[in-house]
Amino acid sequence: MASDKISVSGFRHFFPTEDGPVQATGTIDLAIREGEFVTLVGPSGCGKTTLLKAIAGFIAPSEGTILCDGKPVKGPGRERGVVFQELAILPWRTVRRNIAHGLEIAGASKAVRESTVARLVDLMGLAGFEDRYPHELSGGMRQRVAVARTWAADPEIILMDEPFAAVDAMTRLTLQEELGRLCATTGKTVFFITHSVDEAVFLADRVLVMTKRPGTIKAVLEVPRHGSGGRDWDSFTADPEMRNISEQVMHLVHAERGAR
Amino acid sequence: MMAARAFRELRILIPFAAAIALWWGIKDGIGVSNTLLASPAQVWTAFVYLATHGVLAEYAATSLQMIGVAAAISFALGVPLGFAVGTNRYAARALEGTLRFLQGISGIAWLPLAILWCGFTHTTTLIVVIYTLIVPIVFNTMTGVRAIPENYVLALRSLGASRLRIVVDVYFPGALPSIVVGLRLGMGYGWRALIAAEMLVRQGGLGDLIFGARTFNQIDRIMVGMIAIGILYIVVDRLLVQPIESMTLARWGVLRR
């Protein structure tokens, strides 16, 4: 398993509270290959964000080990970028300076910063908004900036925690297609958390389904790709194979909701 | 347009005009003795005398210099202290009680001890004013830092930012509106503490001026000094502190959503 980009084994997490520790997740084992897009879908409160935070290095697991490229995760690092649900780009920086932030921290030259910003602004449809502040943008535009900022820093692994959950439904469809294209052209390893079944299947090479709290992974479904480039919603919804996978995932997720 | 604007600016003077009229009415209408109250005309004469002889300027300059030095030192010490406390949950919890306790002991209550330590000097006055000024700065910096969404910090850490970088790029700009509010509050408290300390320390400043005038029953001079204290505070607040506040809020006001 040395070729795994991310490898989680025997992971379990507890949060300390005044009434003693509360179990956030069950035992989780997971491996993600290089260049793979893995989505994790599960009911709210099942511990998906806890798992993502542990991979990001924001929290130290109570039990088990997390390896990236075979090396144990000891804290956050620039090889693992994170896109949050909301409230993570800085309101006092323009779009341009938010996107270039990672490069600025890495000490990249002005020329490199400018060309990277120009490329991502173009890819994410942000042209003309470079010098705006986040409060002047719609929610969808802000999430495009957040995605662009993470990609600009060029991490090997990208962790996404329900990045489109706070965006309106129409914009979300566009953002999902854009993300699919972006990943197809850049070949990043992505771990993406969501509670939307359609989103999970649409984006993934592989979908993991989690049980309710304390969550464990109850099923893994491969989602085959036909042709290169990202998927688009028109052909996705017309494809019976995709519909079939979505229905399977829906049943698995629904069983968890019914059990509550 | 211009006239309407000028009128709006002048409107704030109406209550002052009313107060002066009332004061004049009490003084001349009831005939209050000169040992209790000076008339506006007498105060004006005293003002002209003190102003043209450079007395007022000298005492006012001392007070302004003291508040300026105290504000600079309090800012330089208070902001880093506020960051240190605000970014550490345990320190914040532990120190919150202490800060409130210290808020209860006014700066003036430190004056006896400060005089014993440093004598009747500017240092003593500075100790009292800095003490008064620094508490709201530390407190507001701490509150500002703690109100910054955790995701800002986490996102920067996963972009490879060092601790110093996070302070410069996240904590400072994020807490700035709150820091400025603390500075403004501190300047208000500090100005009052300064005048009080000057009355006891007697090394110049407007507090010294009005307390010295008391010795010779110069009621007109006392009142000139009091009015100067009020006006200078407005000038410092409106021309210095408020512009900084609106500048930061205008750009980052949306921060708190």
Short mmCIF file of C-alpha atoms in Angstrom, two decimals:
data_model
loop_
_atom_site.label_atom_id
_atom_site.label_comp_id
_atom_site.label_asym_id
_atom_site.label_seq_id
_atom_site.Cartn_x
_atom_site.Cartn_y
_atom_site.Cartn_z
CA MET A 1 0.00 0.00 0.00
CA ALA A 2 3.04 2.25 -0.30
CA SER A 3 1.57 3.98 -3.37
CA ASP A 4 -1.39 5.35 -1.40
CA LYS A 5 -1.44 9.13 -1.21
CA ILE A 6 -3.52 9.09 1.96
CA SER A 7 -3.80 6.13 4.26
CA VAL A 8 -5.95 6.09 7.39
CA SER A 9 -5.83 3.04 9.62
CA GLY A 10 -7.62 2.29 12.86
CA PHE A 11 -8.74 5.92 13.16
CA ARG A 12 -11.11 6.69 16.00
CA HIS A 13 -11.77 10.04 17.63
CA PHE A 14 -13.23 11.25 20.91
CA PHE A 15 -13.97 14.80 21.96
CA PRO A 16 -13.44 15.70 25.60
CA THR A 17 -16.51 17.24 27.26
CA GLU A 18 -17.40 17.98 30.87
CA ASP A 19 -19.36 14.72 31.02
CA GLY A 20 -16.38 12.73 29.77
CA PRO A 21 -15.26 11.90 26.24
CA VAL A 22 -17.85 11.76 23.45
CA GLN A 23 -17.19 9.42 20.56
CA ALA A 24 -17.08 11.35 17.29
CA THR A 25 -16.31 8.48 14.93
CA GLY A 26 -16.20 4.70 14.87
CA THR A 27 -13.09 2.91 13.63
CA ILE A 28 -12.23 4.05 10.13
CA ASP A 29 -9.80 2.56 7.61
CA LEU A 30 -9.33 4.29 4.30
CA ALA A 31 -6.84 4.54 1.45
CA ILE A 32 -6.83 7.10 -1.36
CA ARG A 33 -4.64 6.64 -4.43
CA GLU A 34 -2.72 9.41 -6.12
CA GLY A 35 -4.91 11.43 -8.49
CA GLU A 36 -8.10 9.87 -7.19
CA PHE A 37 -11.23 11.87 -6.41
CA VAL A 38 -12.90 10.31 -3.38
CA THR A 39 -16.15 11.62 -1.95
CA LEU A 40 -17.50 10.80 1.49
CA VAL A 41 -21.23 11.07 2.05
CA GLY A 42 -23.00 10.62 5.35
CA PRO A 43 -25.63 12.07 7.69
CA SER A 44 -24.80 15.24 9.59
CA GLY A 45 -22.94 14.66 12.82
CA CYS A 46 -21.52 11.31 11.67
CA GLY A 47 -17.94 12.50 12.06
CA LYS A 48 -17.01 13.24 8.43
CA THR A 49 -15.62 16.65 9.25
CA THR A 50 -13.66 15.18 12.17
CA LEU A 51 -11.99 12.74 9.78
CA LEU A 52 -11.18 15.53 7.32
CA LYS A 53 -9.74 17.72 10.07
CA ALA A 54 -7.54 14.86 11.21
CA ILE A 55 -6.20 14.33 7.67
CA ALA A 56 -5.64 18.09 7.40
CA GLY A 57 -3.67 17.92 10.65
CA PHE A 58 -5.93 20.30 12.56
CA ILE A 59 -6.68 17.67 15.20
CA ALA A 60 -4.59 14.76 16.46
CA PRO A 61 -6.50 11.46 16.27
CA SER A 62 -7.38 9.81 19.59
CA GLU A 63 -6.54 6.43 18.04
CA GLY A 64 -5.01 5.15 14.83
CA THR A 65 -2.59 6.60 12.30
CA ILE A 66 -2.88 8.84 9.28
CA LEU A 67 -0.17 8.71 6.62
CA CYS A 68 0.35 11.00 3.65
CA ASP A 69 2.90 9.66 1.17
CA GLY A 70 3.80 7.13 3.84
CA LYS A 71 4.70 9.81 6.38
CA PRO A 72 2.61 10.37 9.51
CA VAL A 73 0.59 13.61 9.59
CA LYS A 74 1.84 15.81 12.43
CA GLY A 75 0.00 19.05 11.67
CA PRO A 76 -1.23 21.14 8.79
CA GLY A 77 1.06 21.47 5.80
CA ARG A 78 1.05 23.12 2.43
CA GLU A 79 1.01 19.78 0.60
CA ARG A 80 -2.57 19.39 1.92
CA GLY A 81 -4.86 22.26 0.89
CA VAL A 82 -8.26 22.70 2.49
CA VAL A 83 -11.44 24.29 1.10
CA PHE A 84 -14.01 25.04 3.79
CA GLN A 85 -17.77 25.36 3.56
CA GLU A 86 -17.69 29.13 4.08
CA LEU A 87 -16.01 32.00 5.89
CA ALA A 88 -12.45 31.15 5.03
CA ILE A 89 -11.23 33.72 2.51
CA LEU A 90 -10.03 36.92 4.16
CA PRO A 91 -12.51 39.84 3.89
CA TRP A 92 -9.71 42.46 3.98
CA ARG A 93 -7.90 41.06 0.96
CA THR A 94 -8.97 41.51 -2.64
CA VAL A 95 -9.77 38.48 -4.80
CA ARG A 96 -6.29 38.73 -6.33
CA ARG A 97 -4.50 38.85 -2.99
CA ASN A 98 -6.63 36.05 -1.54
CA ILE A 99 -5.82 33.75 -4.46
CA ALA A 100 -2.11 34.61 -4.31
CA HIS A 101 -1.92 34.19 -0.52
CA GLY A 102 -0.39 30.71 -0.53
CA LEU A 103 2.23 31.74 -3.08
CA GLU A 104 2.97 34.87 -1.08
CA ILE A 105 3.57 32.73 2.02
CA ALA A 106 5.80 30.39 0.00
CA GLY A 107 7.83 33.42 -1.15
CA ALA A 108 7.05 33.08 -4.85
CA SER A 109 8.14 35.90 -7.15
CA LYS A 110 5.71 38.54 -8.33
CA ALA A 111 5.77 37.16 -11.86
CA VAL A 112 4.84 33.67 -10.69
CA ARG A 113 2.08 35.04 -8.47
CA GLU A 114 0.63 37.12 -11.28
CA SER A 115 0.64 34.36 -13.87
CA THR A 116 -0.88 31.87 -11.41
CA VAL A 117 -3.63 34.30 -10.42
CA ALA A 118 -4.35 35.06 -14.08
CA ARG A 119 -4.63 31.35 -14.92
CA LEU A 120 -6.98 30.55 -12.01
CA VAL A 121 -9.07 33.68 -12.45
CA ASP A 122 -9.60 32.51 -16.01
CA LEU A 123 -10.32 28.87 -15.06
CA MET A 124 -12.78 29.82 -12.30
CA GLY A 125 -14.64 32.52 -14.22
CA LEU A 126 -13.48 35.34 -11.94
CA ALA A 127 -12.20 37.67 -14.68
CA GLY A 128 -13.03 41.30 -13.94
CA PHE A 129 -13.36 40.67 -10.19
CA GLU A 130 -9.65 40.56 -9.34
CA ASP A 131 -9.66 43.79 -7.37
CA ARG A 132 -12.97 43.33 -5.58
CA TYR A 133 -13.30 42.53 -1.89
CA PRO A 134 -15.16 39.35 -0.86
CA HIS A 135 -18.16 41.27 0.51
CA GLU A 136 -18.73 42.63 -3.00
CA LEU A 137 -19.14 39.10 -4.38
CA SER A 138 -21.99 36.56 -4.34
CA GLY A 139 -21.66 33.40 -2.26
CA GLY A 140 -20.84 31.37 -5.37
CA MET A 141 -18.09 33.77 -6.41
CA ARG A 142 -16.59 33.67 -2.93
CA GLN A 143 -16.39 29.88 -3.07
CA ARG A 144 -14.71 30.14 -6.49
CA VAL A 145 -12.10 32.36 -4.84
CA ALA A 146 -11.65 29.84 -2.02
CA VAL A 147 -11.16 27.02 -4.53
CA ALA A 148 -8.78 29.15 -6.61
CA ARG A 149 -6.73 30.07 -3.53
CA THR A 150 -6.24 26.41 -2.64
CA TRP A 151 -5.31 25.43 -6.21
CA ALA A 152 -2.93 28.37 -6.57
CA ALA A 153 -0.84 27.09 -3.66
CA ASP A 154 -0.45 23.87 -5.71
CA PRO A 155 -0.88 21.26 -2.94
CA GLU A 156 -0.71 17.56 -3.85
CA ILE A 157 -3.81 16.73 -1.84
CA ILE A 158 -6.97 18.80 -1.61
CA LEU A 159 -9.45 18.32 1.20
CA MET A 160 -12.89 19.82 0.70
CA ASP A 161 -15.47 20.10 3.47
CA GLU A 162 -18.92 20.62 1.91
CA PRO A 163 -17.55 23.53 -0.11
CA PHE A 164 -20.78 24.17 -2.02
CA ALA A 165 -23.31 23.58 0.77
CA ALA A 166 -23.95 27.29 1.37
CA VAL A 167 -24.33 28.14 -2.33
CA ASP A 168 -27.67 28.31 -4.15
CA ALA A 169 -28.73 25.22 -6.11
CA MET A 170 -28.23 26.67 -9.62
CA THR A 171 -24.76 28.01 -8.90
CA ARG A 172 -23.86 24.74 -7.22
CA LEU A 173 -24.38 22.79 -10.46
CA THR A 174 -22.00 25.13 -12.28
CA LEU A 175 -19.41 24.97 -9.51
CA GLN A 176 -19.53 21.17 -9.50
CA GLU A 177 -18.88 21.05 -13.25
CA GLU A 178 -16.07 23.56 -12.92
CA LEU A 179 -14.48 21.58 -10.11
CA GLY A 180 -14.71 18.41 -12.19
CA ARG A 181 -12.92 20.11 -15.09
CA LEU A 182 -10.32 21.66 -12.80
CA CYS A 183 -9.48 18.27 -11.29
CA ALA A 184 -9.34 16.60 -14.68
CA THR A 185 -6.80 19.16 -15.93
CA THR A 186 -4.66 19.32 -12.78
CA GLY A 187 -4.77 15.70 -11.57
CA LYS A 188 -4.93 16.40 -7.85
CA THR A 189 -5.79 13.86 -5.19
CA VAL A 190 -9.08 15.06 -3.72
CA PHE A 191 -10.99 14.04 -0.62
CA PHE A 192 -14.43 15.67 -0.69
CA ILE A 193 -17.07 15.59 2.02
CA THR A 194 -20.75 16.19 1.33
CA HIS A 195 -24.23 15.25 2.48
CA SER A 196 -25.55 15.45 -1.08
CA VAL A 197 -25.77 12.07 -2.80
CA ASP A 198 -25.88 13.52 -6.34
CA GLU A 199 -22.84 15.67 -5.69
CA ALA A 200 -20.94 12.73 -4.21
CA VAL A 201 -21.55 10.50 -7.24
CA PHE A 202 -21.16 13.26 -9.85
CA LEU A 203 -17.66 14.23 -8.73
CA ALA A 204 -16.19 10.93 -7.61
CA ASP A 205 -14.00 8.15 -8.82
CA ARG A 206 -15.10 6.42 -5.63
CA VAL A 207 -17.89 7.17 -3.15
CA LEU A 208 -17.64 6.23 0.53
CA VAL A 209 -20.85 6.05 2.56
CA MET A 210 -20.72 6.61 6.29
CA THR A 211 -23.06 5.37 9.01
CA LYS A 212 -24.64 7.73 11.50
CA ARG A 213 -22.67 8.80 14.58
CA PRO A 214 -20.30 7.40 15.64
CA GLY A 215 -19.62 6.97 11.93
CA THR A 216 -17.81 4.15 10.19
CA ILE A 217 -17.53 3.51 6.48
CA LYS A 218 -20.33 1.13 5.56
CA ALA A 219 -19.96 0.97 1.78
CA VAL A 220 -17.58 1.84 -1.05
CA LEU A 221 -18.82 2.31 -4.62
CA GLU A 222 -16.66 2.78 -7.71
CA VAL A 223 -17.94 5.35 -10.20
CA PRO A 224 -16.40 4.57 -13.61
CA ARG A 225 -15.31 7.42 -15.88
CA HIS A 226 -15.91 7.31 -19.62
CA GLY A 227 -13.52 9.56 -21.45
CA SER A 228 -11.31 12.28 -20.05
CA GLY A 229 -12.34 15.62 -18.61
CA GLY A 230 -14.91 16.25 -15.94
CA ARG A 231 -18.51 15.09 -16.10
CA ASP A 232 -21.37 17.38 -17.04
CA TRP A 233 -24.83 17.26 -15.54
CA ASP A 234 -26.67 16.74 -18.86
CA SER A 235 -24.93 13.51 -19.75
CA PHE A 236 -24.67 12.46 -16.10
CA THR A 237 -28.42 12.55 -15.56
CA ALA A 238 -29.01 10.79 -18.88
CA ASP A 239 -26.63 7.95 -18.04
CA PRO A 240 -28.52 4.92 -16.59
CA GLU A 241 -25.31 3.55 -15.01
CA MET A 242 -24.82 6.79 -13.06
CA ARG A 243 -28.47 6.87 -12.07
CA ASN A 244 -28.13 3.32 -10.81
CA ILE A 245 -25.12 4.19 -8.65
CA SER A 246 -26.86 7.28 -7.30
CA GLU A 247 -29.86 5.16 -6.32
CA GLN A 248 -27.66 2.65 -4.52
CA VAL A 249 -25.95 5.43 -2.58
CA MET A 250 -29.31 7.01 -1.84
CA HIS A 251 -30.60 3.73 -0.35
CA LEU A 252 -27.47 3.35 1.78
CA VAL A 253 -27.72 6.92 3.08
CA HIS A 254 -31.48 6.70 3.57
CA ALA A 255 -31.10 3.61 5.75
CA GLU A 256 -28.98 5.69 8.12
CA ARG A 257 -31.57 8.45 8.31
CA GLY A 258 -34.39 5.96 8.91
CA ALA A 259 -32.49 4.37 11.77
CA ARG A 260 -32.45 7.57 13.73
CA MET B 1 -25.95 72.05 -0.42
CA MET B 2 -23.03 73.88 1.17
CA ALA B 3 -25.37 75.86 3.39
CA ALA B 4 -27.22 72.73 4.50
CA ARG B 5 -23.94 71.06 5.31
CA ALA B 6 -22.69 74.05 7.24
CA PHE B 7 -25.94 74.12 9.18
CA ARG B 8 -25.58 70.43 10.08
CA GLU B 9 -22.04 71.09 11.33
CA LEU B 10 -23.22 74.09 13.33
CA ARG B 11 -26.16 72.24 14.83
CA ILE B 12 -23.89 70.55 17.37
CA LEU B 13 -23.12 74.01 18.76
CA ILE B 14 -26.76 74.79 19.60
CA PRO B 15 -26.78 72.96 22.98
CA PHE B 16 -23.53 74.74 23.89
CA ALA B 17 -25.09 78.11 23.08
CA ALA B 18 -28.10 77.18 25.20
CA ALA B 19 -25.85 76.16 28.10
CA ILE B 20 -23.94 79.45 27.91
CA ALA B 21 -27.21 81.39 27.88
CA LEU B 22 -28.44 79.47 30.91
CA TRP B 23 -25.13 80.01 32.70
CA TRP B 24 -25.27 83.73 31.98
CA GLY B 25 -28.89 83.88 33.14
CA ILE B 26 -28.05 82.19 36.45
CA LYS B 27 -24.98 84.35 37.02
CA ASP B 28 -26.54 87.76 36.27
CA GLY B 29 -30.24 86.98 36.85
CA ILE B 30 -29.76 85.54 40.36
CA GLY B 31 -26.61 87.56 40.96
CA VAL B 32 -24.28 84.74 42.03
CA SER B 33 -21.17 86.09 43.72
CA ASN B 34 -17.81 86.14 41.90
CA THR B 35 -16.36 83.81 44.54
CA LEU B 36 -18.73 81.04 43.41
CA LEU B 37 -19.17 81.50 39.66
CA ALA B 38 -17.56 83.58 36.92
CA SER B 39 -19.68 84.97 34.08
CA PRO B 40 -19.07 83.94 30.45
CA ALA B 41 -17.59 87.40 29.84
CA GLN B 42 -15.14 87.02 32.73
CA VAL B 43 -14.18 83.55 31.53
CA TRP B 44 -13.65 84.92 28.02
CA THR B 45 -11.37 87.68 29.39
CA ALA B 46 -9.40 85.09 31.39
CA PHE B 47 -9.19 82.92 28.29
CA VAL B 48 -7.84 85.76 26.18
CA TYR B 49 -5.26 86.57 28.87
CA LEU B 50 -4.12 82.94 29.28
CA ALA B 51 -4.08 82.37 25.54
CA THR B 52 -2.16 85.52 24.61
CA HIS B 53 0.41 84.99 27.36
CA GLY B 54 1.08 81.44 26.17
CA VAL B 55 0.03 79.96 29.52
CA LEU B 56 -2.85 77.93 28.13
CA ALA B 57 -0.76 76.62 25.24
CA GLU B 58 2.01 75.49 27.57
CA TYR B 59 -0.28 73.63 30.00
CA ALA B 60 -2.34 72.15 27.16
CA ALA B 61 0.81 71.03 25.34
CA THR B 62 1.95 69.15 28.45
CA SER B 63 -1.39 67.34 28.71
CA LEU B 64 -1.48 66.50 25.00
CA GLN B 65 2.09 65.26 25.06
CA MET B 66 1.36 63.06 28.07
CA ILE B 67 -1.76 61.51 26.52
CA GLY B 68 0.13 60.99 23.24
CA VAL B 69 3.06 59.22 24.88
CA ALA B 70 0.73 57.18 27.10
CA ALA B 71 -1.40 56.13 24.09
CA ALA B 72 1.67 55.11 22.07
CA ILE B 73 3.14 53.04 24.91
CA SER B 74 -0.23 51.48 25.75
CA PHE B 75 -0.79 50.55 22.10
CA ALA B 76 2.70 49.06 21.74
CA LEU B 77 2.32 46.98 24.91
CA GLY B 78 -1.42 46.34 24.92
CA VAL B 79 -1.91 44.98 21.41
CA PRO B 80 0.71 42.18 21.66
CA LEU B 81 -0.57 41.35 25.13
CA GLY B 82 -4.13 41.19 23.77
CA PHE B 83 -2.97 38.85 20.97
CA ALA B 84 -1.15 36.61 23.43
CA VAL B 85 -4.21 36.35 25.66
CA GLY B 86 -6.76 36.18 22.83
CA THR B 87 -5.06 33.35 20.95
CA ASN B 88 -4.69 31.20 24.04
CA ARG B 89 -8.00 29.92 25.32
CA TYR B 90 -6.64 29.06 28.77
CA ALA B 91 -4.86 32.37 29.20
CA ALA B 92 -8.01 34.20 28.10
CA ARG B 93 -10.14 32.40 30.66
CA ALA B 94 -7.56 32.81 33.40
CA LEU B 95 -6.96 36.49 32.74
CA GLU B 96 -10.55 37.60 32.20
CA GLY B 97 -11.18 37.75 35.95
CA THR B 98 -7.91 39.57 36.56
CA LEU B 99 -8.69 42.17 33.92
CA ARG B 100 -12.12 42.81 35.41
CA PHE B 101 -10.56 43.10 38.88
CA LEU B 102 -8.06 45.63 37.59
CA GLN B 103 -10.83 47.54 35.82
CA GLY B 104 -12.39 47.99 39.23
CA ILE B 105 -9.28 49.63 40.65
CA SER B 106 -9.24 52.95 38.82
CA GLY B 107 -5.97 54.48 37.69
CA ILE B 108 -6.32 57.20 40.29
CA ALA B 109 -6.34 54.55 43.03
CA TRP B 110 -2.78 53.70 41.96
CA LEU B 111 -1.66 57.28 42.47
CA PRO B 112 -0.61 57.00 46.16
CA LEU B 113 1.56 53.98 45.37
CA ALA B 114 2.93 55.55 42.17
CA ILE B 115 3.86 58.74 44.06
CA LEU B 116 5.70 56.67 46.69
CA TRP B 117 7.57 54.83 43.93
CA CYS B 118 8.36 57.66 41.54
CA GLY B 119 7.67 60.89 43.43
CA PHE B 120 5.82 63.88 42.02
CA THR B 121 7.04 63.34 38.45
CA HIS B 122 5.76 62.85 34.92
CA THR B 123 6.61 59.17 35.34
CA THR B 124 4.01 58.89 38.08
CA THR B 125 1.39 60.52 35.86
CA LEU B 126 2.35 58.25 32.96
CA ILE B 127 2.03 55.13 35.12
CA VAL B 128 -1.52 56.09 36.05
CA VAL B 129 -2.56 57.04 32.52
CA ILE B 130 -0.96 54.02 30.84
CA TYR B 131 -2.59 51.74 33.39
CA THR B 132 -5.96 53.30 32.59
CA LEU B 133 -5.46 53.27 28.84
CA ILE B 134 -4.00 49.81 28.45
CA VAL B 135 -6.81 47.79 30.03
CA PRO B 136 -9.46 48.61 27.39
CA ILE B 137 -6.85 48.11 24.64
CA VAL B 138 -5.88 44.65 25.92
CA PHE B 139 -9.50 43.75 26.51
CA ASN B 140 -10.73 44.83 23.08
CA THR B 141 -7.76 43.31 21.26
CA MET B 142 -8.47 40.05 23.03
CA THR B 143 -12.18 40.22 22.15
CA GLY B 144 -11.36 41.12 18.55
CA VAL B 145 -8.96 38.20 18.17
CA ARG B 146 -11.44 35.77 19.67
CA ALA B 147 -14.18 36.89 17.27
CA ILE B 148 -12.09 35.95 14.22
CA PRO B 149 -13.54 32.82 12.58
CA GLU B 150 -11.32 29.81 13.27
CA ASN B 151 -11.44 28.87 9.58
CA TYR B 152 -9.36 31.95 8.65
CA VAL B 153 -6.56 30.61 10.81
CA LEU B 154 -6.95 26.98 9.75
CA ALA B 155 -6.97 27.94 6.06
CA LEU B 156 -3.73 29.91 6.46
CA ARG B 157 -2.10 27.09 8.39
CA SER B 158 -2.88 24.71 5.55
CA LEU B 159 -1.34 27.24 3.16
CA GLY B 160 1.87 26.80 5.18
CA ALA B 161 1.71 30.04 7.19
CA SER B 162 3.92 30.45 10.25
CA ARG B 163 2.58 31.74 13.56
CA LEU B 164 4.01 35.20 12.92
CA ARG B 165 2.46 35.22 9.46
CA ILE B 166 -0.95 34.38 10.93
CA VAL B 167 -0.59 37.25 13.41
CA VAL B 168 0.29 39.69 10.62
CA ASP B 169 -2.18 38.45 7.98
CA VAL B 170 -5.15 37.35 10.12
CA TYR B 171 -5.10 38.47 13.74
CA PHE B 172 -3.98 42.05 13.19
CA PRO B 173 -6.29 43.04 10.32
CA GLY B 174 -9.11 40.94 11.78
CA ALA B 175 -8.87 42.51 15.22
CA LEU B 176 -8.06 46.04 14.04
CA PRO B 177 -11.60 47.45 14.17
CA SER B 178 -11.90 46.16 17.72
CA ILE B 179 -8.43 47.45 18.66
CA VAL B 180 -9.38 50.92 17.46
CA VAL B 181 -12.55 50.82 19.57
CA GLY B 182 -10.37 49.89 22.56
CA LEU B 183 -7.99 52.74 21.78
CA ARG B 184 -10.87 55.17 21.58
CA LEU B 185 -12.36 54.04 24.88
CA GLY B 186 -8.90 54.07 26.45
CA MET B 187 -8.26 57.63 25.27
CA GLY B 188 -11.49 58.73 26.96
CA TYR B 189 -10.66 57.04 30.26
CA GLY B 190 -7.00 58.01 29.99
CA TRP B 191 -7.75 61.69 29.43
CA ARG B 192 -9.85 61.82 32.60
CA ALA B 193 -7.21 59.96 34.60
CA LEU B 194 -4.54 62.31 33.23
CA ILE B 195 -6.34 65.47 34.42
CA ALA B 196 -6.92 63.93 37.84
CA ALA B 197 -3.29 62.82 38.16
CA GLU B 198 -2.02 66.24 37.08
CA MET B 199 -4.03 67.84 39.90
CA LEU B 200 -2.11 65.82 42.47
CA VAL B 201 1.29 65.55 40.81
CA ARG B 202 1.40 69.28 39.92
CA GLN B 203 4.02 69.07 37.18
CA GLY B 204 2.13 70.98 34.49
CA GLY B 205 -0.86 70.06 32.37
CA LEU B 206 -4.43 71.35 32.44
CA GLY B 207 -5.18 69.52 35.70
CA ASP B 208 -2.32 71.43 37.31
CA LEU B 209 -3.63 74.69 35.81
CA ILE B 210 -7.12 74.38 37.31
CA PHE B 211 -5.91 73.04 40.64
CA GLY B 212 -3.36 75.86 40.92
CA ALA B 213 -6.04 78.45 40.10
CA ARG B 214 -8.10 77.13 43.01
CA THR B 215 -5.38 78.25 45.46
CA PHE B 216 -6.01 81.87 44.49
CA ASN B 217 -9.77 81.50 44.03
CA GLN B 218 -9.36 82.21 40.29
CA ILE B 219 -12.73 80.79 39.35
CA ASP B 220 -12.49 82.27 35.84
CA ARG B 221 -9.23 80.41 35.20
CA ILE B 222 -10.64 77.16 36.62
CA MET B 223 -13.52 77.41 34.18
CA VAL B 224 -11.23 78.25 31.24
CA GLY B 225 -9.22 75.15 32.07
CA MET B 226 -12.31 72.94 32.33
CA ILE B 227 -13.62 74.15 28.99
CA ALA B 228 -10.21 73.59 27.41
CA ILE B 229 -10.16 70.03 28.79
CA GLY B 230 -13.52 69.32 27.17
CA ILE B 231 -12.68 70.93 23.86
CA LEU B 232 -9.27 69.27 23.56
CA TYR B 233 -10.84 65.88 24.17
CA ILE B 234 -13.33 66.46 21.36
CA VAL B 235 -10.51 67.60 19.08
CA VAL B 236 -8.34 64.55 19.83
CA ASP B 237 -11.30 62.21 19.45
CA ARG B 238 -12.83 63.74 16.32
CA LEU B 239 -9.65 64.60 14.46
CA LEU B 240 -7.46 61.66 15.43
CA VAL B 241 -9.23 58.61 16.79
CA GLN B 242 -12.54 58.73 14.94
CA PRO B 243 -10.97 59.01 11.47
CA ILE B 244 -8.86 55.91 12.17
CA GLU B 245 -11.98 54.11 13.32
CA SER B 246 -14.09 54.95 10.29
CA MET B 247 -11.15 54.19 7.98
CA THR B 248 -10.81 50.64 9.30
CA LEU B 249 -14.56 50.08 9.57
CA ALA B 250 -15.26 51.35 6.08
CA ARG B 251 -12.91 48.79 4.60
CA TRP B 252 -13.40 45.91 6.96
CA GLY B 253 -16.76 46.66 8.48
CA VAL B 254 -18.27 43.66 6.80
CA LEU B 255 -15.95 41.41 8.73
CA ARG B 256 -18.49 40.66 11.45
CA ARG B 257 -21.18 39.92 8.84
#
